């Protein structure tokens, strides 16, 4: 993957117990990123 232009790094620390609407937050992030 090659990114052109300006980029920013966002680091989020989550635990397995972090849930939103009965779905683990990390699963939502991975799904949206795909």
Short mmCIF file of C-alpha atoms in Angstrom, two decimals:
data_model
loop_
_atom_site.label_atom_id
_atom_site.label_comp_id
_atom_site.label_asym_id
_atom_site.label_seq_id
_atom_site.Cartn_x
_atom_site.Cartn_y
_atom_site.Cartn_z
CA UNK A 1 0.00 0.00 0.00
CA UNK A 2 1.34 3.42 -0.94
CA UNK A 3 -0.17 6.54 0.58
CA UNK A 4 0.40 9.86 -1.14
CA UNK A 5 -0.13 13.19 0.54
CA UNK A 6 -0.42 14.05 4.20
CA UNK A 7 -1.39 11.29 6.63
CA UNK A 8 -2.17 11.03 10.33
CA UNK A 9 -1.79 8.17 12.76
CA UNK A 10 -4.66 7.40 15.11
CA UNK A 11 -3.92 4.89 17.85
CA UNK A 12 -6.87 3.53 19.84
CA UNK A 13 -6.50 1.27 22.87
CA UNK A 14 -9.44 -1.10 23.31
CA UNK A 15 -10.15 -4.12 25.43
CA UNK A 16 -12.16 -7.18 24.54
CA UNK A 17 -14.89 -6.00 26.91
CA UNK A 18 -15.46 -2.71 25.00
CA UNK A 19 -18.83 -3.26 23.31
CA UNK A 20 -21.15 -1.02 21.29
CA UNK A 21 -24.70 -2.18 20.48
CA UNK A 22 -23.83 -5.79 21.44
CA UNK A 23 -20.86 -5.89 19.01
CA UNK A 24 -17.21 -5.63 20.09
CA UNK A 25 -15.80 -2.22 19.14
CA UNK A 26 -12.70 -3.74 17.50
CA UNK A 27 -14.95 -5.72 15.12
CA UNK A 28 -16.78 -2.55 14.08
CA UNK A 29 -13.47 -0.77 13.40
CA UNK A 30 -12.13 -3.65 11.28
CA UNK A 31 -15.40 -3.90 9.34
CA UNK A 32 -15.45 -0.16 8.58
CA UNK A 33 -11.76 -0.16 7.61
CA UNK A 34 -12.32 -2.89 5.03
#
